[in-house]
Amino acid sequence: MNLLERLLQGDQRAAAQLITLAENNDQEVRKTIRELYKHGGKAHIVGITGSSGTGKSTLICKLAQAYRKLNRSVGIIAIDPTSPFSGGALLGDRVRMQELSGDKGVFVRSMGTRGALGGLAVATNEAINILDAFKKDVIMVETIGTGQDEIEIVKFAHTLIIVTMPGSGDEIQSIKAGIFEVGDIFVVNKADHHQAYHTLAELEAMLDLAPEQKGWEKCVIQTTAIANEGIDELLQKIEEHRQYLIKSGQMQKKRAQRSKAELIEIITQRVREIVNEATGETGEHRNLVEKMSERGEIDPHTAADIILKHLLNISNQ
Amino acid sequence: MVKEKKIKVLLAQFSLETHSRGIITVASILRDSGMEVIYIGNSTPEQIIAASIQEDVDVVGISTLCGGELVLGRDLLQVAKENGVKDKLVFLMGGIFPPEDIPKLKEMGFKGIFSPGASQEEISSFIKDAVV
């Protein structure tokens, strides 16, 4: 039985190995991903983002347990940053999810960003596809600890949860652009903190100021994840959002949006590979970068034209 | 087609261990030498193997000083065998234990043993050589 067959039979090792192949940019996985595609498309993809230390991992752990009580299977992708210097990473989200160990209905995978920007890992999307084909009902994706700008997750998640905690900034912080514009559900975690009420009030005020939204009403939920408080309420809201997406036709739009983002991602990667090869030591245009950097000989746009012609030539062969 | 393979290491301690400075230090060392380290802290043998499978790691490193390394080490390797992954993983044991236990651990299946004094270079190059 090959990897795909084993995956479809429910073999965890096959799922894990496929994700590794995707991370390693292995040729074999491209063929398998093509096949995988028709077996997926059913999972509810929930993105969870927010600054470091707000409690995302703990929250996900509790949410997963709540989903399991409803007999739903869960996939979790927990992303941490890869060092741009050493290429290594310390993947420490899983340690907060130890309670999930032993439950075959939950699959947890840690991933290093490996150079990708925007809060996700290079192969996050492929990992989602793999867990989708692995028949996970819900796939939760935890981004790295984000600041205000890492919103790649928007392109890939159906429901986006923004996690905040008390004591991390005043009302001006909360109206800055970025992740606050794109969340569907906001969570104030560590709600046992003495300033929690203040944070809740600010978030609600910010949402009041936002332009009127049709359809889904953004909301704020309080949780104390570590004490399992507010989790059921949060899960209910996530479910409500999913129902809203389906009823309103927005789900189709989200799926299309995700497919397009996937397409662009794949093309960008392939073009990058070709460009690196063409301008590399043995490439046809190995002197191009040198000519560019010695000012006056070739400008970046002309260089780009040369590479694009090169691309066309390759594709015509 | 650019391939990018990283060495993946799972680091854990058995359930009753309380001193984590050593394992945290090793986690940093391995991260700085380009590996992806999944740190799961205090865990049972079942939890360690379950995580190793899902994370598709190459190496499992245990840090211990409580005295249970022979018993729990054996349990760990037994669980690994039951799950069909004993031969697919490189098992390492580090920490403080009687020197006479070292050959027993090796015989059990722990490929690398690291006692106090092991250097950063020693640990990371052992792993790089073992995973090929």
Tab-separated table of C-alpha atoms in Angstrom:
chain	number	residue	atom	x	y	z
A	1	MET	CA	0.000	0.000	0.000
A	2	ASN	CA	1.409	3.362	-0.877
A	3	LEU	CA	1.302	6.438	1.343
A	4	LEU	CA	-1.953	7.754	-0.080
A	5	GLU	CA	-3.733	4.444	0.349
A	6	ARG	CA	-2.488	4.169	3.907
A	7	LEU	CA	-3.627	7.717	4.631
A	8	LEU	CA	-7.111	7.021	3.384
A	9	GLN	CA	-7.196	3.921	5.583
A	10	GLY	CA	-6.560	6.132	8.599
A	11	ASP	CA	-2.853	5.443	9.142
A	12	GLN	CA	-1.375	8.242	11.282
A	13	ARG	CA	2.169	7.506	10.184
A	14	ALA	CA	1.202	7.977	6.554
A	15	ALA	CA	-0.296	11.376	7.361
A	16	ALA	CA	2.834	12.359	9.266
A	17	GLN	CA	5.161	11.192	6.497
A	18	LEU	CA	3.183	13.011	3.828
A	19	ILE	CA	3.370	16.251	5.778
A	20	THR	CA	7.136	15.804	6.075
A	21	LEU	CA	7.434	15.268	2.320
A	22	ALA	CA	5.419	18.429	1.759
A	23	GLU	CA	7.674	20.376	4.141
A	24	ASN	CA	10.767	19.058	2.416
A	25	ASN	CA	9.401	20.104	-0.964
A	26	ASP	CA	9.671	16.555	-2.173
A	27	GLN	CA	8.736	15.803	-5.763
A	28	GLU	CA	6.828	12.673	-4.764
A	29	VAL	CA	4.348	14.575	-2.666
A	30	ARG	CA	3.280	16.719	-5.613
A	31	LYS	CA	1.868	13.662	-7.357
A	32	THR	CA	0.164	12.523	-4.166
A	33	ILE	CA	-1.264	15.975	-3.418
A	34	ARG	CA	-2.982	15.934	-6.781
A	35	GLU	CA	-4.678	12.697	-5.823
A	36	LEU	CA	-5.428	13.910	-2.282
A	37	TYR	CA	-7.335	16.901	-3.504
A	38	LYS	CA	-10.453	14.998	-4.476
A	39	HIS	CA	-10.643	13.317	-1.072
A	40	GLY	CA	-10.806	16.541	0.888
A	41	GLY	CA	-12.884	19.703	0.872
A	42	LYS	CA	-15.047	18.874	3.865
A	43	ALA	CA	-13.089	20.063	6.886
A	44	HIS	CA	-13.876	23.285	8.698
A	45	ILE	CA	-10.640	25.266	8.785
A	46	VAL	CA	-10.299	27.435	11.867
A	47	GLY	CA	-7.386	29.833	12.145
A	48	ILE	CA	-6.197	30.954	15.551
A	49	THR	CA	-3.876	33.921	15.749
A	50	GLY	CA	-2.726	36.515	18.266
A	51	SER	CA	0.381	37.728	20.024
A	52	SER	CA	2.818	35.418	21.744
A	53	GLY	CA	1.775	34.355	25.198
A	54	THR	CA	-1.937	35.029	24.834
A	55	GLY	CA	-2.723	31.342	25.360
A	56	LYS	CA	-3.474	30.116	21.834
A	57	SER	CA	-2.067	26.628	22.341
A	58	THR	CA	-3.896	26.065	25.621
A	59	LEU	CA	-7.100	27.378	24.071
A	60	ILE	CA	-6.743	25.024	21.123
A	61	CYS	CA	-6.186	22.108	23.461
A	62	LYS	CA	-9.423	22.841	25.326
A	63	LEU	CA	-11.346	23.477	22.131
A	64	ALA	CA	-10.143	20.160	20.742
A	65	GLN	CA	-11.413	18.387	23.852
A	66	ALA	CA	-14.773	20.115	23.488
A	67	TYR	CA	-14.987	19.047	19.834
A	68	ARG	CA	-14.171	15.485	20.820
A	69	LYS	CA	-17.108	15.489	23.228
A	70	LEU	CA	-19.258	16.177	20.168
A	71	ASN	CA	-17.566	13.273	18.439
A	72	ARG	CA	-15.786	15.426	15.871
A	73	SER	CA	-12.263	14.535	14.819
A	74	VAL	CA	-9.632	17.235	15.030
A	75	GLY	CA	-6.435	18.108	13.229
A	76	ILE	CA	-4.117	20.736	14.707
A	77	ILE	CA	-1.251	22.472	12.955
A	78	ALA	CA	0.874	24.478	15.390
A	79	ILE	CA	3.404	26.812	13.820
A	80	ASP	CA	6.489	28.351	15.387
A	81	PRO	CA	9.193	30.527	13.825
A	82	THR	CA	12.272	29.094	12.154
A	83	SER	CA	15.463	30.960	12.923
A	84	PRO	CA	16.638	32.894	9.853
A	85	PHE	CA	20.206	32.421	11.092
A	86	SER	CA	20.485	28.779	12.011
A	87	GLY	CA	17.548	27.361	10.083
A	88	GLY	CA	16.506	25.577	13.263
A	89	ALA	CA	13.358	25.928	15.335
A	90	LEU	CA	12.028	25.217	18.796
A	91	LEU	CA	8.502	23.937	18.317
A	92	GLY	CA	6.935	24.403	21.703
A	93	ASP	CA	3.178	24.560	21.126
A	94	ARG	CA	2.580	20.868	21.438
A	95	VAL	CA	3.790	20.825	25.048
A	96	ARG	CA	0.612	22.724	25.987
A	97	MET	CA	-1.531	20.066	24.359
A	98	GLN	CA	-0.317	16.982	26.188
A	99	GLU	CA	-3.847	16.227	27.425
A	100	LEU	CA	-4.775	15.344	23.859
A	101	SER	CA	-2.235	12.593	23.688
A	102	GLY	CA	-3.719	9.111	23.463
A	103	ASP	CA	-6.857	10.282	21.675
A	104	LYS	CA	-6.651	8.818	18.176
A	105	GLY	CA	-9.278	11.298	17.052
A	106	VAL	CA	-6.807	14.185	17.389
A	107	PHE	CA	-3.760	14.653	15.183
A	108	VAL	CA	-1.292	17.330	16.266
A	109	ARG	CA	1.563	18.462	14.065
A	110	SER	CA	4.120	21.140	14.774
A	111	MET	CA	5.708	23.051	11.896
A	112	GLY	CA	8.518	25.571	11.632
A	113	THR	CA	7.913	28.492	9.295
A	114	ARG	CA	11.059	27.611	7.299
A	115	GLY	CA	11.398	31.056	5.810
A	116	ALA	CA	7.769	31.777	5.007
A	117	LEU	CA	6.516	35.203	6.039
A	118	GLY	CA	3.056	36.143	7.207
A	119	GLY	CA	2.725	33.849	10.199
A	120	LEU	CA	2.382	30.482	8.492
A	121	ALA	CA	4.776	27.713	7.528
A	122	VAL	CA	5.851	27.081	3.959
A	123	ALA	CA	3.817	23.877	3.695
A	124	THR	CA	0.866	24.835	5.925
A	125	ASN	CA	-1.632	24.665	3.119
A	126	GLU	CA	-0.494	21.242	1.979
A	127	ALA	CA	-0.637	20.015	5.564
A	128	ILE	CA	-4.239	21.253	5.710
A	129	ASN	CA	-5.021	19.326	2.519
A	130	ILE	CA	-3.446	16.202	3.952
A	131	LEU	CA	-5.417	16.413	7.209
A	132	ASP	CA	-8.556	17.178	5.209
A	133	ALA	CA	-8.100	14.000	3.159
A	134	PHE	CA	-7.342	12.263	6.472
A	135	LYS	CA	-11.002	13.003	7.243
A	136	LYS	CA	-10.526	15.472	10.075
A	137	ASP	CA	-13.792	17.344	10.707
A	138	VAL	CA	-12.082	20.421	12.110
A	139	ILE	CA	-8.585	21.604	11.315
A	140	MET	CA	-7.239	24.254	13.666
A	141	VAL	CA	-4.230	26.209	12.497
A	142	GLU	CA	-2.268	28.089	15.124
A	143	THR	CA	-0.092	30.790	13.577
A	144	ILE	CA	3.123	31.946	15.143
A	145	GLY	CA	2.783	34.630	17.778
A	146	THR	CA	1.764	37.519	15.580
A	147	GLY	CA	1.960	41.228	15.981
A	148	GLN	CA	-0.202	43.346	13.767
A	149	ASP	CA	0.649	42.335	10.276
A	150	GLU	CA	0.970	38.618	9.841
A	151	ILE	CA	-2.346	37.840	8.210
A	152	GLU	CA	-1.557	35.118	5.695
A	153	ILE	CA	-3.972	32.960	7.671
A	154	VAL	CA	-6.870	35.028	6.290
A	155	LYS	CA	-6.429	33.466	2.871
A	156	PHE	CA	-6.659	29.921	4.168
A	157	ALA	CA	-9.051	29.851	7.123
A	158	HIS	CA	-12.853	29.711	7.000
A	159	THR	CA	-13.209	31.079	10.524
A	160	LEU	CA	-10.565	33.311	12.057
A	161	ILE	CA	-10.188	33.708	15.792
A	162	ILE	CA	-8.067	36.507	17.227
A	163	VAL	CA	-6.806	35.827	20.730
A	164	THR	CA	-5.878	38.684	23.042
A	165	MET	CA	-5.229	38.997	26.717
A	166	PRO	CA	-5.612	41.782	29.285
A	167	GLY	CA	-2.780	44.165	29.988
A	168	SER	CA	-1.249	44.227	26.535
A	169	GLY	CA	-1.982	47.753	25.345
A	170	ASP	CA	-4.579	50.508	25.447
A	171	GLU	CA	-7.486	51.380	23.203
A	172	ILE	CA	-5.258	52.908	20.528
A	173	GLN	CA	-3.530	49.539	20.100
A	174	SER	CA	-6.840	47.899	19.529
A	175	ILE	CA	-7.877	50.098	16.618
A	176	LYS	CA	-4.693	49.736	14.621
A	177	ALA	CA	-5.057	48.059	11.263
A	178	GLY	CA	-4.132	44.499	10.578
A	179	ILE	CA	-5.380	41.421	12.294
A	180	PHE	CA	-8.168	43.213	14.101
A	181	GLU	CA	-9.811	43.982	10.777
A	182	VAL	CA	-10.035	40.424	9.679
A	183	GLY	CA	-11.086	38.389	12.702
A	184	ASP	CA	-14.491	36.739	12.879
A	185	ILE	CA	-14.401	35.991	16.591
A	186	PHE	CA	-12.320	37.779	19.194
A	187	VAL	CA	-11.259	36.110	22.403
A	188	VAL	CA	-10.064	37.746	25.584
A	189	ASN	CA	-8.202	34.912	27.221
A	190	LYS	CA	-6.857	34.942	30.780
A	191	ALA	CA	-10.151	36.552	31.704
A	192	ASP	CA	-9.372	36.045	35.388
A	193	HIS	CA	-6.915	38.940	35.098
A	194	HIS	CA	-8.031	42.035	37.018
A	195	GLN	CA	-7.959	44.155	33.845
A	196	ALA	CA	-9.975	41.718	31.767
A	197	TYR	CA	-13.131	43.792	31.909
A	198	HIS	CA	-11.247	46.789	30.530
A	199	THR	CA	-9.868	44.823	27.578
A	200	LEU	CA	-13.292	43.397	26.836
A	201	ALA	CA	-14.855	46.874	26.886
A	202	GLU	CA	-12.192	48.266	24.536
A	203	LEU	CA	-12.603	45.465	22.043
A	204	GLU	CA	-16.359	45.824	22.048
A	205	ALA	CA	-16.034	49.572	21.586
A	206	MET	CA	-13.667	49.015	18.672
A	207	LEU	CA	-16.107	46.631	17.036
A	208	ASP	CA	-18.867	49.208	17.482
A	209	LEU	CA	-16.778	51.755	15.613
A	210	ALA	CA	-16.103	49.422	12.701
A	211	PRO	CA	-18.146	49.875	9.520
A	212	GLU	CA	-21.437	48.064	9.641
A	213	GLN	CA	-21.096	44.470	8.600
A	214	LYS	CA	-23.807	42.578	6.863
A	215	GLY	CA	-24.375	39.027	7.861
A	216	TRP	CA	-21.902	37.937	10.508
A	217	GLU	CA	-21.737	40.015	13.647
A	218	LYS	CA	-18.214	40.018	15.023
A	219	CYS	CA	-18.180	39.231	18.715
A	220	VAL	CA	-15.938	39.015	21.755
A	221	ILE	CA	-15.812	35.957	23.996
A	222	GLN	CA	-14.080	35.781	27.347
A	223	THR	CA	-12.193	32.662	28.265
A	224	THR	CA	-9.860	31.366	30.913
A	225	ALA	CA	-8.533	28.517	28.858
A	226	ILE	CA	-6.376	27.014	31.533
A	227	ALA	CA	-9.456	26.607	33.742
A	228	ASN	CA	-11.612	25.445	30.836
A	229	GLU	CA	-13.925	28.456	31.183
A	230	GLY	CA	-15.698	30.029	28.220
A	231	ILE	CA	-14.703	27.161	25.934
A	232	ASP	CA	-18.185	25.841	25.264
A	233	GLU	CA	-19.385	29.356	24.482
A	234	LEU	CA	-16.496	29.817	22.073
A	235	LEU	CA	-17.156	26.524	20.340
A	236	GLN	CA	-20.788	27.464	19.944
A	237	LYS	CA	-19.789	30.742	18.282
A	238	ILE	CA	-17.426	28.907	15.920
A	239	GLU	CA	-20.236	26.548	14.988
A	240	GLU	CA	-22.594	29.489	14.465
A	241	HIS	CA	-20.042	31.045	12.144
A	242	ARG	CA	-19.707	27.849	10.181
A	243	GLN	CA	-23.490	27.621	9.807
A	244	TYR	CA	-23.587	31.256	8.728
A	245	LEU	CA	-20.909	30.639	6.087
A	246	ILE	CA	-22.812	27.708	4.635
A	247	LYS	CA	-26.236	29.365	4.666
A	248	SER	CA	-25.022	32.652	3.216
A	249	GLY	CA	-22.951	31.116	0.454
A	250	GLN	CA	-19.835	32.676	1.962
A	251	MET	CA	-18.306	29.231	2.419
A	252	GLN	CA	-18.109	28.801	-1.312
A	253	LYS	CA	-16.423	32.193	-1.592
A	254	LYS	CA	-13.930	31.238	1.108
A	255	ARG	CA	-13.124	27.962	-0.604
A	256	ALA	CA	-12.581	29.778	-3.880
A	257	GLN	CA	-10.412	32.341	-2.131
A	258	ARG	CA	-8.343	29.568	-0.637
A	259	SER	CA	-7.978	27.759	-3.941
A	260	LYS	CA	-6.779	30.926	-5.600
A	261	ALA	CA	-4.300	31.593	-2.800
A	262	GLU	CA	-3.054	28.018	-3.159
A	263	LEU	CA	-2.616	28.474	-6.879
A	264	ILE	CA	-0.633	31.662	-6.479
A	265	GLU	CA	1.492	30.079	-3.770
A	266	ILE	CA	2.370	27.093	-5.942
A	267	ILE	CA	3.147	29.209	-8.981
A	268	THR	CA	5.270	31.623	-6.929
A	269	GLN	CA	7.256	28.730	-5.537
A	270	ARG	CA	7.860	27.194	-8.945
A	271	VAL	CA	8.865	30.511	-10.497
A	272	ARG	CA	11.205	31.134	-7.597
A	273	GLU	CA	12.846	27.766	-8.151
A	274	ILE	CA	13.310	28.448	-11.844
A	275	VAL	CA	14.729	31.903	-11.223
A	276	ASN	CA	17.155	30.591	-8.615
A	277	GLU	CA	18.299	27.894	-10.995
A	278	ALA	CA	18.629	30.270	-13.951
A	279	THR	CA	20.664	32.807	-11.992
A	280	GLY	CA	22.667	30.211	-10.105
A	281	GLU	CA	26.240	29.115	-10.659
A	282	THR	CA	25.448	26.798	-13.555
A	283	GLY	CA	22.406	28.656	-14.817
A	284	GLU	CA	21.889	30.137	-18.229
A	285	HIS	CA	21.747	33.615	-16.747
A	286	ARG	CA	24.319	33.238	-14.017
A	287	ASN	CA	25.854	36.649	-14.625
A	288	LEU	CA	22.568	38.483	-14.560
A	289	VAL	CA	22.575	39.361	-10.886
A	290	GLU	CA	26.176	40.559	-11.097
A	291	LYS	CA	25.319	42.792	-14.037
A	292	MET	CA	22.412	44.213	-12.072
A	293	SER	CA	24.358	44.943	-8.966
A	294	GLU	CA	27.097	46.771	-10.817
A	295	ARG	CA	24.962	49.813	-11.463
A	296	GLY	CA	24.388	50.972	-14.973
A	297	GLU	CA	24.734	47.726	-16.824
A	298	ILE	CA	21.243	46.309	-16.370
A	299	ASP	CA	18.245	47.558	-14.367
A	300	PRO	CA	15.941	45.191	-12.405
A	301	HIS	CA	13.018	45.555	-14.816
A	302	THR	CA	15.098	44.673	-17.855
A	303	ALA	CA	16.549	41.750	-15.930
A	304	ALA	CA	12.994	40.648	-15.120
A	305	ASP	CA	12.096	40.771	-18.822
A	306	ILE	CA	15.046	38.513	-19.592
A	307	ILE	CA	13.963	35.999	-16.959
A	308	LEU	CA	10.366	36.041	-18.134
A	309	LYS	CA	11.499	35.278	-21.666
A	310	HIS	CA	13.564	32.455	-20.183
A	311	LEU	CA	10.445	31.110	-18.453
A	312	LEU	CA	8.509	31.211	-21.697
A	313	ASN	CA	11.288	29.350	-23.464
A	314	ILE	CA	11.313	26.630	-20.844
A	315	SER	CA	7.579	26.211	-20.992
A	316	ASN	CA	7.676	25.928	-24.723
A	317	GLN	CA	10.114	23.053	-24.593
B	1	MET	CA	13.595	21.225	-7.432
B	2	VAL	CA	14.948	22.450	-4.126
B	3	LYS	CA	14.802	19.888	-1.378
B	4	GLU	CA	14.971	21.071	2.181
B	5	LYS	CA	15.287	18.346	4.716
B	6	LYS	CA	15.617	19.189	8.391
B	7	ILE	CA	16.597	16.873	11.192
B	8	LYS	CA	13.701	16.604	13.640
B	9	VAL	CA	14.319	15.838	17.277
B	10	LEU	CA	11.749	15.160	19.960
B	11	LEU	CA	12.919	15.963	23.467
B	12	ALA	CA	11.128	14.715	26.560
B	13	GLN	CA	11.535	13.747	30.186
B	14	PHE	CA	9.860	10.928	32.011
B	15	SER	CA	6.925	11.764	34.234
B	16	LEU	CA	8.533	12.432	37.615
B	17	GLU	CA	11.555	14.410	36.462
B	18	THR	CA	11.713	17.954	37.838
B	19	HIS	CA	14.959	19.419	36.579
B	20	SER	CA	14.532	20.681	33.053
B	21	ARG	CA	17.503	23.041	32.730
B	22	GLY	CA	19.529	20.382	30.942
B	23	ILE	CA	16.954	19.470	28.361
B	24	ILE	CA	16.067	23.093	27.667
B	25	THR	CA	19.751	23.816	27.104
B	26	VAL	CA	20.037	20.909	24.688
B	27	ALA	CA	16.897	22.140	22.892
B	28	SER	CA	18.579	25.507	22.310
B	29	ILE	CA	21.804	23.867	21.172
B	30	LEU	CA	20.046	21.721	18.610
B	31	ARG	CA	17.918	24.619	17.370
B	32	ASP	CA	21.077	26.654	16.906
B	33	SER	CA	22.595	23.859	14.869
B	34	GLY	CA	19.705	23.953	12.407
B	35	MET	CA	17.411	21.234	13.713
B	36	GLU	CA	13.691	21.348	14.405
B	37	VAL	CA	13.172	20.517	18.062
B	38	ILE	CA	9.831	19.434	19.408
B	39	TYR	CA	9.892	19.774	23.156
B	40	ILE	CA	7.122	17.972	25.019
B	41	GLY	CA	8.354	18.076	28.608
B	42	ASN	CA	7.261	15.451	31.131
B	43	SER	CA	5.664	12.547	29.314
B	44	THR	CA	4.853	8.863	29.534
B	45	PRO	CA	6.410	6.412	27.056
B	46	GLU	CA	3.044	6.233	25.236
B	47	GLN	CA	2.896	10.011	24.904
B	48	ILE	CA	6.467	10.155	23.648
B	49	ILE	CA	5.926	7.560	20.934
B	50	ALA	CA	2.539	8.975	19.899
B	51	ALA	CA	4.131	12.402	19.467
B	52	SER	CA	7.140	10.932	17.644
B	53	ILE	CA	4.818	9.350	15.104
B	54	GLN	CA	2.683	12.430	14.482
B	55	GLU	CA	5.712	14.685	14.243
B	56	ASP	CA	7.615	12.166	12.086
B	57	VAL	CA	10.822	12.791	14.000
B	58	ASP	CA	14.217	11.260	13.337
B	59	VAL	CA	15.524	11.341	16.908
B	60	VAL	CA	14.041	10.899	20.371
B	61	GLY	CA	16.101	12.392	23.200
B	62	ILE	CA	15.356	11.730	26.859
B	63	SER	CA	16.815	13.659	29.785
B	64	THR	CA	16.798	11.926	33.135
B	65	LEU	CA	18.250	12.013	36.605
B	66	CYS	CA	15.541	10.396	38.696
B	67	GLY	CA	16.876	6.886	38.554
B	68	GLY	CA	14.182	5.292	36.414
B	69	GLU	CA	16.091	5.242	33.170
B	70	LEU	CA	16.467	1.474	32.879
B	71	VAL	CA	12.837	0.665	33.570
B	72	LEU	CA	11.261	3.545	31.714
B	73	GLY	CA	13.849	3.331	28.958
B	74	ARG	CA	12.840	-0.263	28.394
B	75	ASP	CA	9.157	0.692	28.454
B	76	LEU	CA	9.793	3.408	25.907
B	77	LEU	CA	11.534	1.079	23.503
B	78	GLN	CA	8.831	-1.527	24.011
B	79	VAL	CA	6.092	0.956	23.099
B	80	ALA	CA	8.175	1.994	20.089
B	81	LYS	CA	8.421	-1.625	18.974
B	82	GLU	CA	4.666	-2.195	19.431
B	83	ASN	CA	4.022	0.790	17.199
B	84	GLY	CA	6.440	-0.371	14.542
B	85	VAL	CA	8.823	2.547	14.917
B	86	LYS	CA	11.661	1.235	17.074
B	87	ASP	CA	13.976	0.786	14.100
B	88	LYS	CA	12.941	4.044	12.467
B	89	LEU	CA	14.042	6.276	15.343
B	90	VAL	CA	17.405	7.110	16.895
B	91	PHE	CA	17.074	6.995	20.699
B	92	LEU	CA	19.315	9.114	22.915
B	93	MET	CA	19.576	9.311	26.672
B	94	GLY	CA	21.214	12.134	28.545
B	95	GLY	CA	21.551	13.184	32.165
B	96	ILE	CA	22.811	11.640	35.343
B	97	PHE	CA	22.790	7.880	35.930
B	98	PRO	CA	25.193	5.228	37.169
B	99	PRO	CA	28.005	4.541	34.665
B	100	GLU	CA	27.291	0.817	34.883
B	101	ASP	CA	23.867	1.470	33.371
B	102	ILE	CA	25.379	2.832	30.173
B	103	PRO	CA	26.146	-0.487	28.463
B	104	LYS	CA	22.684	-1.745	29.495
B	105	LEU	CA	21.051	1.286	27.897
B	106	LYS	CA	23.049	0.781	24.726
B	107	GLU	CA	22.086	-2.833	24.558
B	108	MET	CA	18.423	-1.892	24.949
B	109	GLY	CA	18.617	0.332	21.938
B	110	PHE	CA	19.779	3.781	23.063
B	111	LYS	CA	22.280	4.663	20.397
B	112	GLY	CA	23.758	7.688	22.129
B	113	ILE	CA	24.364	8.277	25.811
B	114	PHE	CA	25.388	11.687	27.104
B	115	SER	CA	26.616	12.285	30.615
B	116	PRO	CA	27.611	15.567	32.271
B	117	GLY	CA	30.493	17.086	30.352
B	118	ALA	CA	29.136	16.231	26.920
B	119	SER	CA	29.778	19.201	24.668
B	120	GLN	CA	27.432	21.009	22.304
B	121	GLU	CA	29.540	19.861	19.386
B	122	GLU	CA	29.487	16.253	20.568
B	123	ILE	CA	25.711	16.119	20.841
B	124	SER	CA	24.851	17.857	17.594
B	125	SER	CA	27.438	16.059	15.490
B	126	PHE	CA	26.400	12.685	16.912
B	127	ILE	CA	22.872	13.368	15.792
B	128	LYS	CA	23.914	14.568	12.354
B	129	ASP	CA	25.978	11.433	11.832
B	130	ALA	CA	23.287	9.130	13.182
B	131	VAL	CA	20.580	10.491	10.909
B	132	VAL	CA	21.724	9.822	7.405
